[in-house]
Amino acid sequence: MLYKLRNLKKIYGPRTVLDLDELTMEEGKVIGLLGPNGAGKTTLLEILGFLRAPTSGDLLFRNKAVDFKTNSLIHLRRRVVLVEQHPILFTSTVASNLEFPLVVRKLQRGTRERIVDELLDLVGMRPFKEVKAQKLSGGETQRIAIARALACSPEVILFDEPTANVDVENQIAIERIIREINTEKEISVIFTSHDMVQASRLADDTLFLFDGKLALSTYENIFSGRIELTEDGEKCCFIQNRLSLGVNTPKTGKVRIFIDPTAVRLAPDQEVSTMQNTFCGRMVQLTDEQDRVRALVDVGIPLSVLIPKDQFKSLCLGPGEPVCLTCPPESIEIF
Amino acid sequence: MDFLTDSFLSAFLLLWRLDQELVQIIYVSLKVSSISTFTASMVGIPAGFLIAFGEFRGKSLVITILNTLLALPTVVVGLFVYAFISRRGLFGPLDLLYTQKAIIIGQVILIIPIVTTFTISAISRIDERYRKTAMTLGANLLQTAWVIIREARFGIVAAVVAAFGRVIAEVGISMMLGGNAKGFTRTMTTAMALEYDKGEFVLGVALGIVLLTVSFGVNLCFNYAQGKARI
């Protein structure tokens, strides 16, 4: 087992940023950590990188408990490296940046130069070797930051939003590098992302964080809503004043509502259902995800629907086409 | 007007001939100011680093006190040090009064707050990600500190340059603790004050030209360092 977390909490003032009862991460895998902003993904990565101590709870790395109060953390940090969402390069050349982790590990000059050249080749940045790091673009900086992290020969690399704010070309390059890191160098990779599609492309396992807690399902289709009693005595949840869902809950007022994308039913708009909570809209995006298809339907708000591939084929639906979806009671969760 | 022109001409002549007394005064000034600046930097830079990065009770009070000490008058420092090193003082037996060491002690006290506060300011401006990056790349505490100091280097150089500019131009401490002894503790500023008292301006003007040239050089360095820090 690579990591094991037990009753781990991180509290800042009155706010509990992380609250994880139990979480295990296996070795050798690419693990995607998904969640909205403020879910605690970065904090978790920093704890896993031994850069931030949890307020309480246990963290086990390779079955050994980590003591955040001792000076032994430097030895652990030399085995795990974090690449930040907006990585910063030291104000020197690209080569000097890549050399830094090798210098702190007291490697000989010749070895350092060889490793630097190899890493620049891996990230496709050899011509930039003597360029001032501050002259690089966002995507190039990200690639050099990855190469610098690899110079540490780590057992684990943690990526915080590795492709946020980079163009498509760099995004493809970074995803290729992450795959190669895992398959060829056998380094475990843990990355955070907002992007479900990217996670499904890259990750062997995916974990979902919401409000600092592990969520059992995807964090998508979670909205803020307001429950009110209608004139006929039914309870309705209004989402962004654009959608009203009939709900069966004792709660009223402001709530959070989750619509399970795997439980939503999809149909062409000719087959309009008379069932409660049926909405018509337009198919805006279709994504292939292994044995399923992810459909994004605009029904006033964008709703994700996950359906098995064979079922989707029978619907004969394409992007831009009118479509209806039904949210059965079991797909709705109020919290 | 003729008097001023004559003084300037005579002063340039003194400088051209490298008058021995003039050279001696410049040498003492530069020597004392350089040693003071170096000593204060050795104390002020680490102190600034520790204060900038340390989390302790009373941190803002310490910074407020240091900021207040930036406006410390030289005569107050002179009086304070005099009380300790005069014959009747605690360190009287060390015979420090009216020596270059006494001037250095006073000047170090004067500029430690400058070096410290400027260093705090330079390091506080450094992006927090440098520290985190150094740590995750396996740097120990000292190596991490070095990374931060390296990134803040232009700001720190500006702190040292500003401190040097302060001591090279001060007169109170040099006069009170050095005594303006010819060839020994006579600095550019004390010599200029003496020449003014004597009503002889030639040497004073010559020293003024040198002092202004040094100050100009120091300010050039300061602006260069600050400009680099902004990039």
Coordinates of C-alpha atoms in Angstrom, one line a residue:
Chain A
M1 CA 0.0 0.0 0.0
L2 CA 1.4 3.4 -1.0
Y3 CA -0.6 5.6 1.3
K4 CA -3.1 4.9 4.0
L5 CA -5.0 7.7 5.8
R6 CA -7.0 7.2 8.9
N7 CA -9.3 9.8 10.5
L8 CA -7.2 12.5 8.9
K9 CA -8.3 16.1 9.5
K10 CA -6.9 19.4 8.5
I11 CA -8.5 22.4 10.2
Y12 CA -7.8 26.1 9.5
G13 CA -9.4 28.2 12.1
P14 CA -13.1 27.5 12.2
R15 CA -13.0 25.6 8.8
T16 CA -12.4 21.9 8.4
V17 CA -10.7 21.7 5.0
L18 CA -10.2 17.9 5.1
D19 CA -12.0 15.2 7.0
L20 CA -11.2 11.7 5.7
D21 CA -12.2 8.7 7.7
E22 CA -10.2 6.2 5.7
L23 CA -8.5 6.3 2.4
T24 CA -6.0 3.9 0.8
M25 CA -4.0 4.4 -2.4
E26 CA -2.3 1.6 -4.2
E27 CA 1.3 1.6 -5.5
G28 CA 2.2 1.9 -9.2
K29 CA -1.1 3.4 -10.3
V30 CA -2.2 6.7 -11.7
I31 CA -4.8 8.0 -9.3
G32 CA -7.1 10.9 -10.2
L33 CA -8.4 13.1 -7.4
L34 CA -11.4 15.0 -8.6
G35 CA -13.5 17.7 -6.9
P36 CA -14.7 21.2 -7.2
N37 CA -12.7 24.3 -6.0
G38 CA -12.3 24.3 -2.2
A39 CA -12.9 20.5 -2.0
G40 CA -9.5 20.1 -0.2
K41 CA -7.6 18.5 -3.2
T42 CA -4.5 20.7 -2.9
T43 CA -4.4 20.4 0.9
L44 CA -4.5 16.6 0.5
L45 CA -1.7 16.7 -2.0
E46 CA 0.4 18.8 0.3
I47 CA -0.1 16.4 3.1
L48 CA 0.7 13.4 0.8
G49 CA 3.9 15.3 -0.2
F50 CA 4.8 15.8 3.5
L51 CA 4.8 19.6 3.0
R52 CA 1.9 20.2 5.4
A53 CA 1.0 18.4 8.6
P54 CA -2.5 17.3 9.3
T55 CA -4.3 18.7 12.3
S56 CA -5.1 15.2 13.5
G57 CA -5.2 11.6 12.3
D58 CA -2.7 9.2 10.8
L59 CA -0.9 9.0 7.5
L60 CA 1.0 5.8 6.6
F61 CA 3.4 5.8 3.7
R62 CA 4.4 2.4 2.6
N63 CA 2.9 1.0 5.7
K64 CA 5.0 3.2 8.0
A65 CA 3.4 5.9 10.1
V66 CA 4.6 9.4 9.2
D67 CA 5.6 11.6 12.1
F68 CA 5.3 15.2 11.0
K69 CA 7.0 16.5 14.2
T70 CA 10.4 14.9 13.5
N71 CA 13.2 16.0 11.2
S72 CA 13.0 12.7 9.2
L73 CA 10.5 14.4 6.8
I74 CA 13.4 15.4 4.5
H75 CA 14.0 11.7 3.8
L76 CA 10.3 11.2 2.9
R77 CA 10.2 14.4 0.8
R78 CA 13.1 13.1 -1.3
R79 CA 10.9 10.1 -2.2
V80 CA 7.7 12.1 -3.1
V81 CA 7.6 15.3 -5.2
L82 CA 4.8 17.8 -5.8
V83 CA 4.3 19.7 -9.0
E84 CA 2.1 22.7 -8.2
Q85 CA -0.8 24.0 -10.3
H86 CA 1.2 27.1 -11.1
P87 CA 4.8 25.9 -10.7
I88 CA 7.5 28.4 -10.1
L89 CA 11.0 28.1 -11.6
F90 CA 14.0 29.6 -9.9
T91 CA 15.4 32.8 -11.6
S92 CA 18.2 31.0 -13.4
T93 CA 18.5 28.9 -16.6
V94 CA 16.4 25.9 -17.4
A95 CA 19.4 23.7 -16.9
S96 CA 20.1 25.2 -13.4
N97 CA 16.5 24.5 -12.4
L98 CA 16.8 20.9 -13.4
E99 CA 20.1 20.6 -11.6
F100 CA 18.8 21.9 -8.3
P101 CA 17.4 18.6 -6.9
L102 CA 20.6 16.9 -8.1
V103 CA 22.8 19.4 -6.3
V104 CA 20.9 19.0 -3.0
R105 CA 21.4 15.2 -3.4
K106 CA 25.1 15.9 -3.9
L107 CA 25.4 14.2 -7.3
Q108 CA 28.6 14.6 -9.3
R109 CA 28.7 17.3 -12.1
G110 CA 29.0 14.7 -14.9
T111 CA 26.0 12.7 -13.7
R112 CA 24.0 15.9 -13.2
E113 CA 24.6 17.0 -16.8
R114 CA 23.7 13.6 -18.2
I115 CA 20.4 13.5 -16.2
V116 CA 19.5 17.0 -17.2
D117 CA 19.9 16.2 -20.9
E118 CA 17.9 13.0 -20.6
L119 CA 15.1 14.9 -18.8
L120 CA 15.0 17.7 -21.4
D121 CA 14.7 15.1 -24.1
L122 CA 11.8 13.4 -22.2
V123 CA 9.8 16.6 -22.0
G124 CA 10.9 17.8 -25.5
M125 CA 12.6 20.9 -24.3
R126 CA 16.3 20.2 -25.2
P127 CA 16.7 23.5 -27.2
F128 CA 15.7 25.5 -24.1
K129 CA 18.5 24.2 -21.9
E130 CA 20.3 27.5 -21.5
V131 CA 17.2 29.7 -21.7
K132 CA 16.3 31.9 -18.7
A133 CA 13.5 30.1 -17.0
Q134 CA 11.4 33.3 -16.7
K135 CA 11.3 33.6 -20.5
L136 CA 9.2 30.4 -20.8
S137 CA 5.5 30.2 -21.5
G138 CA 3.0 28.6 -19.0
G139 CA 3.0 25.3 -20.8
E140 CA 6.8 25.2 -21.1
T141 CA 7.2 26.1 -17.5
Q142 CA 4.9 23.2 -16.6
R143 CA 6.9 20.8 -18.7
I144 CA 10.2 22.0 -17.1
A145 CA 8.6 21.7 -13.6
I146 CA 7.7 18.1 -14.4
A147 CA 11.3 17.4 -15.7
R148 CA 12.7 19.0 -12.5
A149 CA 10.4 16.8 -10.4
L150 CA 11.6 13.7 -12.3
A151 CA 15.2 14.7 -11.6
C152 CA 14.5 13.8 -8.0
S153 CA 13.9 10.1 -9.1
P154 CA 10.8 10.0 -6.9
E155 CA 8.7 7.0 -6.0
V156 CA 5.6 9.2 -6.2
I157 CA 4.8 12.3 -8.2
L158 CA 1.9 14.5 -7.1
F159 CA 0.4 16.8 -9.8
D160 CA -1.9 19.6 -8.8
E161 CA -4.1 20.4 -11.8
P162 CA -1.3 19.6 -14.2
T163 CA -3.0 20.9 -17.3
A164 CA -4.9 23.9 -15.9
N165 CA -4.1 27.1 -17.8
V166 CA -2.1 25.4 -20.6
D167 CA -3.0 25.3 -24.3
V168 CA -4.2 22.1 -26.0
E169 CA -0.7 21.3 -27.5
N170 CA 0.9 21.5 -24.1
Q171 CA -2.0 19.6 -22.5
I172 CA -1.4 16.7 -24.9
A173 CA 2.3 16.7 -24.2
I174 CA 1.8 16.8 -20.4
E175 CA -0.7 13.9 -20.5
R176 CA 1.8 11.9 -22.6
I177 CA 4.6 12.6 -20.1
I178 CA 2.4 11.6 -17.2
R179 CA 1.5 8.3 -18.9
E180 CA 5.2 7.6 -19.6
I181 CA 6.3 8.5 -16.1
N182 CA 3.9 5.8 -14.8
T183 CA 4.4 3.1 -17.4
E184 CA 8.1 3.4 -18.2
K185 CA 9.6 4.8 -15.0
E186 CA 7.0 2.9 -12.8
I187 CA 6.4 6.0 -10.7
S188 CA 3.1 6.2 -8.9
V189 CA 1.2 9.3 -10.0
I190 CA -1.5 11.1 -8.1
F191 CA -3.1 14.1 -9.8
T192 CA -5.9 16.5 -9.1
S193 CA -8.3 17.7 -11.7
H194 CA -11.7 19.3 -12.4
D195 CA -11.9 17.5 -15.7
M196 CA -13.8 14.2 -15.6
V197 CA -12.8 13.4 -19.1
Q198 CA -9.1 13.9 -18.4
A199 CA -9.4 11.8 -15.3
S200 CA -11.1 9.0 -17.2
R201 CA -8.3 9.2 -19.9
L202 CA -5.4 9.1 -17.5
A203 CA -6.4 7.5 -14.2
D204 CA -6.5 3.9 -13.2
D205 CA -8.5 4.9 -10.1
T206 CA -10.5 8.0 -9.4
L207 CA -11.3 9.5 -6.1
F208 CA -13.9 12.2 -5.5
L209 CA -13.6 14.9 -2.9
F210 CA -16.4 17.2 -1.9
D211 CA -16.2 19.6 1.0
G212 CA -13.1 17.9 2.3
K213 CA -14.8 14.5 2.4
L214 CA -14.6 11.5 0.1
A215 CA -17.6 11.4 -2.0
L216 CA -18.9 8.0 -3.2
S217 CA -19.9 9.2 -6.6
T218 CA -18.8 11.9 -9.0
Y219 CA -18.9 15.4 -7.8
E220 CA -20.6 16.6 -11.0
N221 CA -24.3 17.5 -11.0
I222 CA -24.1 19.0 -7.6
F223 CA -25.9 22.3 -7.4
S224 CA -27.0 24.9 -4.8
G225 CA -30.8 25.0 -4.7
R226 CA -33.7 26.3 -2.7
I227 CA -36.7 24.1 -1.6
E228 CA -40.1 25.8 -1.5
L229 CA -43.6 24.6 -1.1
T230 CA -45.7 25.0 -4.3
E231 CA -49.4 26.0 -4.4
D232 CA -50.5 22.4 -4.7
G233 CA -48.5 21.5 -1.6
E234 CA -45.7 19.7 -3.3
K235 CA -42.0 20.5 -2.6
C236 CA -39.9 21.8 -5.3
C237 CA -36.2 22.5 -5.5
F238 CA -35.3 25.5 -7.6
I239 CA -31.9 25.4 -9.1
Q240 CA -30.4 28.8 -10.3
N241 CA -34.0 29.8 -11.0
R242 CA -33.8 27.8 -14.2
L243 CA -35.0 24.4 -13.2
S244 CA -37.5 23.2 -10.7
L245 CA -37.3 19.6 -9.5
G246 CA -40.0 17.9 -7.5
V247 CA -38.4 16.5 -4.4
N248 CA -39.4 14.4 -1.4
T249 CA -37.5 15.7 1.6
P250 CA -38.3 17.2 5.0
K251 CA -35.8 19.9 4.3
T252 CA -36.7 23.5 3.2
G253 CA -34.7 26.6 2.3
K254 CA -31.2 26.5 0.9
V255 CA -29.8 23.1 0.2
R256 CA -27.3 21.3 -2.0
I257 CA -28.7 18.8 -4.5
F258 CA -27.0 16.0 -6.2
I259 CA -28.4 14.4 -9.4
D260 CA -26.7 11.0 -10.0
P261 CA -25.6 11.0 -13.7
T262 CA -25.8 7.2 -13.8
A263 CA -29.5 7.2 -12.7
V264 CA -30.8 9.9 -15.1
R265 CA -32.7 8.5 -18.1
L266 CA -32.3 9.9 -21.5
A267 CA -34.7 9.8 -24.4
P268 CA -35.2 11.5 -27.8
D269 CA -37.6 14.4 -27.5
Q270 CA -40.3 12.6 -29.6
E271 CA -40.7 10.2 -26.7
V272 CA -41.7 12.8 -24.1
S273 CA -42.3 11.1 -20.8
T274 CA -45.2 12.2 -18.6
M275 CA -43.1 11.3 -15.6
Q276 CA -42.3 13.9 -13.0
N277 CA -39.0 15.7 -13.4
T278 CA -38.7 15.3 -17.1
F279 CA -37.0 18.1 -18.9
C280 CA -36.3 18.8 -22.5
G281 CA -33.2 20.4 -23.9
R282 CA -30.3 20.0 -26.3
M283 CA -27.4 17.6 -26.3
V284 CA -24.3 19.8 -26.1
Q285 CA -21.5 17.3 -25.6
L286 CA -20.8 13.6 -26.0
T287 CA -17.7 11.9 -24.6
D288 CA -16.5 8.3 -24.9
E289 CA -15.6 6.8 -21.6
Q290 CA -14.5 3.2 -21.8
D291 CA -17.8 1.2 -21.7
R292 CA -20.0 4.3 -21.2
V293 CA -20.9 7.5 -22.9
R294 CA -21.0 10.8 -21.0
A295 CA -23.7 13.1 -22.4
L296 CA -23.9 16.8 -21.4
V297 CA -27.5 18.0 -21.8
D298 CA -28.5 21.7 -21.6
V299 CA -31.9 21.8 -19.9
G300 CA -31.5 25.3 -18.6
I301 CA -28.5 24.1 -16.6
P302 CA -25.9 21.7 -17.9
L303 CA -26.7 18.1 -16.6
S304 CA -24.3 15.2 -17.1
V305 CA -25.7 11.8 -17.9
L306 CA -23.7 8.6 -18.0
I307 CA -25.2 5.7 -20.0
P308 CA -23.9 2.4 -21.2
K309 CA -22.6 2.4 -24.7
D310 CA -25.1 -0.2 -26.1
Q311 CA -28.0 1.7 -24.6
F312 CA -26.8 5.0 -26.1
K313 CA -26.5 3.5 -29.5
S314 CA -30.1 2.4 -29.5
L315 CA -31.2 6.0 -28.8
C316 CA -29.6 7.2 -32.0
L317 CA -28.7 10.7 -30.5
G318 CA -26.1 13.1 -31.7
P319 CA -24.7 16.4 -30.6
G320 CA -27.0 19.4 -31.0
E321 CA -30.1 17.3 -31.2
P322 CA -33.2 17.9 -29.0
V323 CA -33.4 15.4 -26.1
C324 CA -35.4 14.8 -23.0
L325 CA -34.2 13.5 -19.7
T326 CA -35.9 12.2 -16.6
C327 CA -34.6 12.4 -13.1
P328 CA -36.2 9.6 -11.1
P329 CA -36.5 10.0 -7.3
E330 CA -33.6 7.6 -6.7
S331 CA -31.3 9.9 -8.7
I332 CA -31.9 12.9 -6.4
E333 CA -30.1 13.4 -3.2
I334 CA -30.6 16.4 -1.0
F335 CA -27.9 17.4 1.6
Chain B
M1 CA 30.5 84.0 -6.3
D2 CA 34.3 84.3 -6.9
F3 CA 34.9 82.7 -3.5
L4 CA 32.8 79.7 -4.5
T5 CA 34.5 79.3 -7.8
D6 CA 37.9 79.6 -6.2
S7 CA 37.0 77.0 -3.6
F8 CA 35.8 74.6 -6.3
L9 CA 38.9 75.1 -8.4
S10 CA 41.2 74.6 -5.4
A11 CA 39.2 71.5 -4.4
F12 CA 39.6 70.0 -7.9
L13 CA 43.3 70.7 -7.7
L14 CA 43.5 68.9 -4.4
L15 CA 41.7 65.9 -5.8
W16 CA 43.9 66.0 -8.9
R17 CA 47.0 66.0 -6.9
L18 CA 45.7 63.3 -4.6
D19 CA 46.5 65.4 -1.5
Q20 CA 47.7 63.1 1.3
E21 CA 45.4 64.5 4.0
L22 CA 42.4 64.2 1.7
V23 CA 43.3 60.6 0.7
Q24 CA 43.8 59.7 4.4
I25 CA 40.3 61.1 5.3
I26 CA 38.7 59.3 2.4
Y27 CA 40.4 56.1 3.3
V28 CA 39.3 56.3 7.0
S29 CA 35.7 57.0 5.9
L30 CA 35.5 54.2 3.4
K31 CA 37.2 51.7 5.8
V32 CA 35.0 52.5 8.8
S33 CA 31.8 52.6 6.7
S34 CA 32.6 49.3 4.9
I35 CA 33.4 47.5 8.1
S36 CA 30.2 48.8 9.8
T37 CA 28.1 47.9 6.7
F38 CA 29.6 44.4 6.6
T39 CA 29.1 43.8 10.3
A40 CA 25.5 45.1 10.3
S41 CA 24.8 42.9 7.2
M42 CA 26.1 39.8 9.0
V43 CA 23.6 40.5 11.8
G44 CA 20.7 42.2 9.9
I45 CA 20.3 39.8 7.0
P46 CA 19.9 36.6 9.1
A47 CA 17.8 38.5 11.6
G48 CA 15.5 39.8 8.8
F49 CA 15.2 36.4 7.3
L50 CA 14.3 34.8 10.7
I51 CA 11.8 37.6 11.4
A52 CA 10.2 37.4 7.9
F53 CA 9.8 33.6 8.1
G54 CA 9.4 33.1 11.8
E55 CA 5.9 32.8 13.4
F56 CA 6.2 34.1 16.9
R57 CA 4.2 36.2 19.3
G58 CA 5.1 39.9 19.1
K59 CA 6.3 39.7 15.5
S60 CA 4.5 42.8 14.4
L61 CA 5.7 44.6 17.5
V62 CA 9.3 43.7 16.6
I63 CA 8.8 45.0 13.1
T64 CA 7.2 48.2 14.4
I65 CA 10.2 48.8 16.7
L66 CA 12.6 48.2 13.9
N67 CA 10.7 50.6 11.7
T68 CA 10.8 53.2 14.4
L69 CA 14.6 52.7 14.8
L70 CA 15.0 53.6 11.1
A71 CA 14.5 57.2 12.2
L72 CA 17.1 56.9 15.0
P73 CA 19.1 60.2 15.2
T74 CA 22.9 59.7 15.0
V75 CA 23.4 61.8 18.1
V76 CA 21.2 59.5 20.1
V77 CA 23.2 56.5 19.1
G78 CA 26.4 58.5 19.8
L79 CA 25.2 59.4 23.3
F80 CA 24.0 55.9 24.0
V81 CA 27.3 54.3 23.0
Y82 CA 29.3 57.0 24.7
A83 CA 27.6 56.1 28.0
F84 CA 28.9 52.6 27.7
I85 CA 32.5 53.2 26.4
S86 CA 33.4 56.4 28.2
R87 CA 35.9 56.1 31.1
R88 CA 33.1 55.7 33.6
G89 CA 31.0 53.4 31.4
L90 CA 30.6 49.7 31.5
F91 CA 33.2 49.1 28.8
G92 CA 35.4 52.0 29.8
P93 CA 38.4 49.8 30.5
L94 CA 38.5 48.6 26.9
D95 CA 39.6 52.1 25.8
L96 CA 37.3 52.3 22.8
L97 CA 36.3 55.9 23.0
Y98 CA 37.8 58.1 20.2
T99 CA 38.8 55.1 18.1
Q100 CA 37.7 53.8 14.8
K101 CA 36.2 50.8 16.6
A102 CA 33.9 53.2 18.6
I103 CA 32.7 54.7 15.3
I104 CA 32.1 51.3 13.9
I105 CA 30.1 50.2 17.0
G106 CA 27.9 53.3 16.8
Q107 CA 27.3 52.9 13.0
V108 CA 26.5 49.2 13.3
I109 CA 23.8 50.1 15.8
L110 CA 22.5 52.8 13.5
I111 CA 22.2 50.6 10.4
I112 CA 21.2 47.2 11.8
P113 CA 17.5 48.3 11.7
I114 CA 17.9 49.4 8.1
V115 CA 19.5 46.1 6.9
T116 CA 16.9 44.1 8.9
T117 CA 13.8 45.9 7.8
F118 CA 14.8 46.1 4.2
T119 CA 15.7 42.4 4.3
I120 CA 12.3 41.6 5.9
S121 CA 10.7 43.6 3.1
A122 CA 12.7 41.9 0.4
I123 CA 12.0 38.4 1.7
S124 CA 8.3 39.0 2.4
R125 CA 7.9 39.9 -1.3
I126 CA 9.3 36.5 -2.4
D127 CA 6.7 34.1 -3.6
E128 CA 5.8 31.4 -1.0
R129 CA 6.0 28.8 -3.8
Y130 CA 9.8 29.1 -3.8
R131 CA 10.0 27.7 -0.3
K132 CA 7.5 25.0 -1.0
T133 CA 9.3 24.1 -4.3
A134 CA 12.7 23.9 -2.7
M135 CA 11.3 21.7 0.1
T136 CA 9.5 19.3 -2.3
L137 CA 12.6 19.0 -4.4
G138 CA 14.4 17.7 -1.3
A139 CA 16.2 20.7 0.0
N140 CA 17.0 20.8 3.7
L141 CA 16.3 23.9 5.9
L142 CA 19.6 25.6 5.0
Q143 CA 19.3 24.9 1.3
T144 CA 15.7 26.2 1.4
A145 CA 16.9 29.4 3.1
W146 CA 19.6 29.8 0.5
V147 CA 17.0 29.5 -2.3
I148 CA 14.9 32.2 -0.7
I149 CA 17.9 34.5 -0.1
R150 CA 19.0 33.9 -3.7
E151 CA 15.6 34.9 -5.0
A152 CA 15.6 38.0 -2.8
R153 CA 19.2 38.9 -3.6
F154 CA 18.5 42.2 -5.4
G155 CA 16.3 43.4 -2.5
I156 CA 19.0 42.4 0.0
V157 CA 21.7 44.1 -2.0
A158 CA 19.5 47.2 -1.9
A159 CA 19.3 46.9 1.9
V160 CA 23.1 46.8 2.2
V161 CA 23.6 49.7 -0.3
A162 CA 21.1 51.8 1.6
A163 CA 22.9 51.0 4.9
F164 CA 26.3 52.0 3.4
G165 CA 24.8 55.3 2.1
R166 CA 23.5 56.0 5.6
V167 CA 26.9 55.5 7.4
I168 CA 29.1 57.2 4.8
A169 CA 27.1 60.4 5.2
E170 CA 26.5 60.4 8.9
V171 CA 28.4 62.9 11.1
G172 CA 27.0 62.6 14.7
I173 CA 28.4 59.2 15.6
S174 CA 31.8 59.9 14.0
M175 CA 32.2 63.2 15.8
M176 CA 31.0 62.0 19.2
L177 CA 32.6 58.6 19.4
G178 CA 35.6 59.2 17.0
G179 CA 36.6 62.6 18.2
N180 CA 37.7 63.8 14.7
A181 CA 41.4 63.0 15.4
K182 CA 43.5 63.9 12.3
G183 CA 44.8 60.9 10.4
F184 CA 43.0 58.5 12.7
T185 CA 39.3 59.0 13.2
R186 CA 38.8 62.0 10.9
T187 CA 36.1 61.0 8.4
M188 CA 34.8 63.0 5.4
T189 CA 31.8 64.4 7.2
T190 CA 33.7 65.3 10.4
A191 CA 36.5 66.9 8.4
M192 CA 33.9 69.0 6.5
A193 CA 32.3 70.1 9.7
L194 CA 35.8 71.1 11.0
E195 CA 36.7 73.0 7.9
Y196 CA 33.4 74.9 8.1
D197 CA 34.2 75.8 11.7
K198 CA 37.6 77.1 10.6
G199 CA 36.0 79.1 7.8
E200 CA 38.2 77.3 5.2
F201 CA 36.2 75.7 2.6
V202 CA 38.6 74.2 0.0
L203 CA 39.2 70.9 1.7
G204 CA 35.5 70.8 2.7
V205 CA 34.4 71.4 -0.9
A206 CA 36.8 68.7 -2.1
L207 CA 35.5 66.2 0.4
G208 CA 31.9 67.3 -0.4
I209 CA 32.6 66.4 -4.1
V210 CA 34.0 63.0 -3.1
L211 CA 31.1 62.3 -0.7
L212 CA 28.6 63.3 -3.4
T213 CA 30.4 61.1 -5.9
V214 CA 30.3 58.1 -3.5
S215 CA 26.7 58.8 -2.7
F216 CA 25.9 59.0 -6.4
G217 CA 27.6 55.7 -6.9
V218 CA 25.8 54.1 -4.0
N219 CA 22.4 55.4 -5.3
L220 CA 23.2 54.1 -8.8
C221 CA 23.8 50.7 -7.2
F222 CA 20.6 51.0 -5.1
N223 CA 18.5 51.9 -8.1
Y224 CA 20.1 49.1 -10.2
A225 CA 19.4 46.6 -7.4
Q226 CA 15.8 47.8 -6.9
G227 CA 15.2 47.7 -10.6
K228 CA 16.4 44.1 -10.8
A229 CA 14.2 43.3 -7.8
R230 CA 11.1 44.5 -9.6
I231 CA 11.8 42.3 -12.7

